[in-house]
XYZ file of N, CA and C in Angstrom:
342
model
N 0.970 -1.060 0.150
C -0.370 -0.284 -0.116
C 0.586 1.423 0.199
N 0.358 2.275 -0.738
C 1.283 3.455 -1.157
C 0.800 4.663 -0.111
N 1.350 5.552 0.395
C 0.793 6.537 1.587
C 2.380 7.457 1.136
N 1.702 9.196 1.191
C 2.311 10.433 0.940
C 3.332 10.640 1.966
N 4.420 9.921 1.591
C 5.686 10.712 3.086
C 6.669 11.351 2.912
N 6.299 11.933 3.597
C 8.550 13.336 3.527
C 9.809 12.253 3.961
N 10.490 12.981 2.705
C 12.278 12.810 3.076
C 13.417 13.297 2.638
N 14.579 13.093 2.757
C 15.093 14.929 2.571
C 16.189 13.814 1.419
N 16.611 14.752 -0.174
C 17.391 13.858 -0.576
C 19.099 14.852 0.306
N 19.313 13.945 -1.071
C 21.278 14.238 -0.931
C 21.637 15.876 -1.021
N 20.902 16.457 -1.205
C 21.044 18.565 -1.401
C 19.935 18.636 -0.389
N 19.415 17.816 0.345
C 18.678 18.548 1.191
C 17.291 19.554 0.796
N 17.064 19.222 0.088
C 15.305 19.632 -0.270
C 13.986 18.912 0.776
N 13.358 19.172 0.929
C 12.361 17.973 2.507
C 11.213 17.865 0.967
N 11.103 16.516 0.992
C 10.585 15.878 -0.440
C 9.275 15.543 -0.223
N 7.756 15.347 -0.170
C 6.994 14.515 -0.524
C 6.419 13.764 -1.351
N 6.413 12.780 -1.218
C 5.130 12.314 -2.334
C 4.591 10.657 -2.494
N 4.179 10.344 -3.417
C 3.830 9.167 -3.156
C 4.659 7.718 -2.539
N 5.056 6.870 -1.299
C 5.787 6.328 -2.008
C 5.533 4.755 -2.183
N 5.397 4.326 -3.090
C 4.928 2.711 -3.782
C 5.782 1.473 -3.304
N 6.985 1.819 -3.224
C 7.940 1.547 -2.279
C 9.282 1.145 -2.506
N 10.386 0.056 -2.613
C 11.270 0.018 -3.223
C 11.694 -0.808 -4.824
N 12.736 0.030 -5.150
C 13.064 -1.108 -5.759
C 14.243 -1.117 -6.253
N 15.244 -2.255 -6.851
C 16.565 -2.275 -6.837
C 17.689 -1.096 -5.579
N 17.299 -0.797 -4.764
C 17.306 -0.199 -3.433
C 17.395 1.431 -3.920
N 16.540 1.777 -4.296
C 15.550 2.708 -4.594
C 14.719 2.911 -3.708
N 14.119 4.434 -3.731
C 13.198 4.665 -3.102
C 11.749 4.964 -4.182
N 10.955 4.403 -4.788
C 10.247 4.240 -6.203
C 8.786 5.537 -5.283
N 9.180 6.500 -5.924
C 8.046 7.294 -5.729
C 7.279 8.236 -6.774
N 5.958 8.127 -6.169
C 5.158 8.780 -7.396
C 4.467 10.203 -7.167
N 4.990 10.734 -7.866
C 4.187 12.857 -8.581
C 5.348 13.460 -6.830
N 7.002 13.502 -6.998
C 6.952 13.669 -5.505
C 6.909 15.178 -5.614
N 7.292 16.177 -5.406
C 7.374 17.149 -4.890
C 8.354 17.759 -4.063
N 8.365 19.391 -3.987
C 9.349 19.241 -3.182
C 8.940 20.542 -1.655
N 9.399 20.707 -0.725
C 8.057 21.523 0.232
C 8.833 23.033 1.154
N 8.133 23.278 -0.065
C 9.476 24.872 0.646
C 8.387 25.542 1.701
N 9.282 25.678 2.825
C 8.969 26.594 3.974
C 9.912 27.970 3.730
N 8.927 29.179 4.125
C 10.123 30.032 3.678
C 9.225 31.116 5.172
N 9.431 32.209 5.720
C 9.185 33.341 6.329
C 8.823 34.278 6.180
N 7.352 34.502 6.058
C 6.210 35.075 5.794
C 6.363 36.792 6.699
N 7.828 38.020 6.153
C 8.142 39.032 6.793
C 6.820 40.364 7.263
N 5.838 39.906 6.841
C 4.674 41.037 6.954
C 3.536 40.594 8.454
N 4.228 38.501 8.158
C 3.189 38.701 9.575
C 3.636 37.934 10.923
N 5.359 37.437 10.251
C 6.829 36.764 11.645
C 5.546 35.231 10.644
N 4.651 34.492 10.740
C 4.905 33.632 10.294
C 5.165 32.688 9.113
N 4.418 31.248 9.012
C 5.701 30.510 7.681
C 4.922 30.402 6.941
N 5.079 30.391 5.597
C 4.577 30.468 4.091
C 5.278 28.745 3.871
N 4.557 27.486 3.632
C 4.583 26.666 3.019
C 3.253 26.349 1.406
N 4.978 26.046 0.638
C 4.554 25.480 -0.679
C 4.485 24.310 -0.879
N 4.144 23.670 -1.882
C 4.630 22.143 -2.340
C 4.781 22.630 -4.135
N 6.111 22.473 -4.621
C 5.663 22.631 -5.965
C 6.219 21.222 -6.076
N 5.545 20.745 -8.003
C 6.143 19.741 -8.326
C 8.104 19.315 -8.893
N 8.067 18.341 -7.983
C 9.577 18.313 -8.840
C 9.802 18.185 -9.990
N 8.857 18.138 -10.821
C 9.328 18.201 -12.577
C 7.855 18.055 -12.443
N 7.382 19.114 -13.611
C 5.715 19.551 -14.756
C 5.931 18.572 -15.752
N 4.192 18.491 -15.054
C 3.653 17.310 -16.498
C 4.023 18.288 -17.955
N 3.903 19.492 -17.938
C 3.803 20.477 -19.045
C 5.027 19.898 -19.843
N 6.136 20.109 -19.749
C 7.506 19.334 -19.566
C 7.412 18.154 -20.726
N 6.748 17.571 -20.718
C 6.961 15.998 -21.340
C 6.072 16.177 -22.207
N 6.533 15.157 -23.474
C 5.581 15.242 -24.404
C 3.861 14.747 -24.281
N 2.805 15.714 -24.641
C 1.564 15.314 -24.409
C 1.142 13.936 -24.449
N 2.176 12.909 -25.974
C 1.883 11.668 -26.323
C 1.679 11.048 -24.398
N 2.739 11.167 -24.087
C 3.102 10.147 -23.114
C 3.007 10.442 -21.240
N 2.419 11.897 -21.165
C 2.072 12.721 -20.589
C 1.740 12.525 -19.109
N 0.801 11.517 -19.006
C -0.287 11.181 -18.570
C 0.299 9.454 -17.839
N 1.296 9.135 -18.587
C 2.222 7.634 -17.500
C 3.078 8.410 -16.828
N 3.460 9.605 -16.593
C 5.502 10.298 -16.192
C 4.652 10.417 -15.120
N 5.922 10.359 -14.097
C 5.424 10.877 -12.686
C 6.272 9.503 -11.777
N 6.860 9.138 -12.094
C 7.354 7.724 -10.974
C 8.575 8.216 -11.619
N 9.226 8.218 -9.846
C 10.900 8.682 -9.748
C 11.431 7.854 -8.741
N 12.730 6.985 -9.403
C 12.767 6.490 -8.524
C 14.313 6.996 -7.681
N 14.365 7.312 -6.134
C 15.546 7.836 -5.433
C 16.434 7.261 -4.697
N 17.778 6.748 -4.818
C 18.490 5.674 -4.635
C 19.214 6.855 -2.601
N 18.529 5.053 -2.232
C 18.155 4.982 -0.667
C 19.335 5.851 0.665
N 20.458 5.024 -0.223
C 21.246 5.139 0.632
C 21.708 7.291 0.144
N 21.941 7.827 -0.948
C 21.599 9.093 -0.479
C 20.094 9.416 0.132
N 19.395 9.456 0.894
C 18.076 9.947 1.268
C 18.171 9.969 2.806
N 16.956 10.638 2.794
C 17.464 10.283 4.730
C 15.802 10.321 5.032
N 15.206 9.383 5.852
C 14.113 8.422 5.676
C 13.528 8.895 7.204
N 12.067 8.848 7.806
C 12.153 8.695 8.781
C 10.973 7.212 9.424
N 10.770 6.584 10.083
C 10.225 5.560 10.878
C 8.587 5.566 10.519
N 8.870 7.245 11.300
C 7.353 7.227 12.395
C 6.632 8.678 12.308
N 6.738 9.457 10.936
C 6.147 10.849 10.712
C 5.040 10.942 9.809
N 3.436 10.714 10.687
C 2.480 11.661 9.849
C 2.158 12.470 9.879
N 2.245 13.540 8.144
C 2.746 14.066 7.989
C 0.921 14.716 8.501
N 0.740 15.929 8.303
C -0.175 16.855 8.950
C -1.257 16.806 8.056
N -2.949 16.805 8.273
C -4.264 16.729 6.884
C -3.763 18.029 5.755
N -3.945 18.940 6.316
C -3.283 20.538 5.644
C -2.261 20.241 4.685
N -1.022 19.727 5.109
C -0.076 19.649 3.747
C -0.549 18.179 3.445
N -0.721 17.313 3.730
C -1.591 15.904 2.125
C -2.530 16.520 1.879
N -2.582 17.329 1.867
C -4.062 18.279 0.846
C -3.707 18.672 0.096
N -2.569 20.180 0.268
C -2.438 20.630 -0.511
C -1.806 19.734 -1.926
N -0.602 19.015 -1.171
C -0.438 18.319 -2.423
C -1.067 17.441 -3.219
N -2.428 16.573 -2.853
C -3.454 16.490 -3.359
C -3.808 17.354 -4.519
N -4.247 18.167 -3.602
C -5.067 19.304 -5.012
C -3.911 19.799 -6.269
N -1.884 19.791 -6.313
C -1.699 19.861 -7.246
C -1.404 18.216 -8.126
N -1.927 17.431 -7.709
C -1.865 16.252 -8.539
C -3.225 15.600 -9.046
N -3.818 16.717 -8.307
C -5.603 16.025 -9.013
C -6.192 16.382 -10.493
N -6.173 16.013 -11.477
C -7.145 17.506 -12.304
C -8.203 17.411 -12.094
N -8.207 18.811 -12.492
C -9.719 19.870 -11.910
C -10.929 19.554 -12.361
N -12.455 19.194 -11.934
C -13.362 18.893 -12.345
C -13.668 19.901 -14.018
N -13.766 19.236 -15.447
C -14.223 19.778 -16.299
C -14.843 21.371 -15.836
N -14.660 21.782 -16.431
C -15.541 23.616 -16.453
C -15.680 23.248 -18.186
N -16.518 24.234 -18.230
C -17.395 24.654 -19.706
C -16.156 24.805 -20.392
N -15.695 25.791 -20.515
C -14.629 26.434 -20.538
C -13.226 27.109 -19.943
N -12.536 26.014 -19.910
C -11.783 25.752 -19.333
C -10.465 26.987 -19.560
N -9.268 27.729 -18.930
C -8.446 28.444 -19.555
C -7.511 27.651 -19.711
N -7.148 27.885 -20.739
C -5.784 27.281 -21.065
C -4.674 27.847 -20.896
N -3.482 26.569 -20.155
C -2.538 28.209 -20.029
C -1.463 27.559 -21.221
N -0.674 27.659 -21.690
C 0.146 27.485 -22.688
C 1.605 28.311 -22.503
N 1.951 27.034 -22.095
C 4.053 27.134 -21.368
C 4.682 27.773 -23.060
N 4.434 27.365 -23.565
C 6.025 27.923 -25.167
C 4.424 29.138 -26.416
N 5.413 29.584 -27.041
C 4.295 29.956 -28.018
C 4.720 28.989 -28.788
N 3.354 29.002 -30.118
C 3.689 28.445 -31.101
C 4.372 29.216 -32.291
């Protein structure tokens, strides 16, 4: 059974993703995202952003719906065996990777000029 779990990669980024298991000494993660925490100077509170590790829009449309699983070498990661992410963090993560409901006139965002 997969679950959304955090880990720290070899460059110190906090990453969360749907951990699918292990494969040849690697952690197999679906839809990894970087968890960014920054101070908000106006309020003194912390601002949390969840950013996809890689945007699917950069991938050929022919295979876009089938990509999203990454292998991270376990010997270069820091993991925990007892962290359960807060529900708001998990919700923010899920909103990033869940397609929005179909709209009658969806706004199309173009990354590149044709």
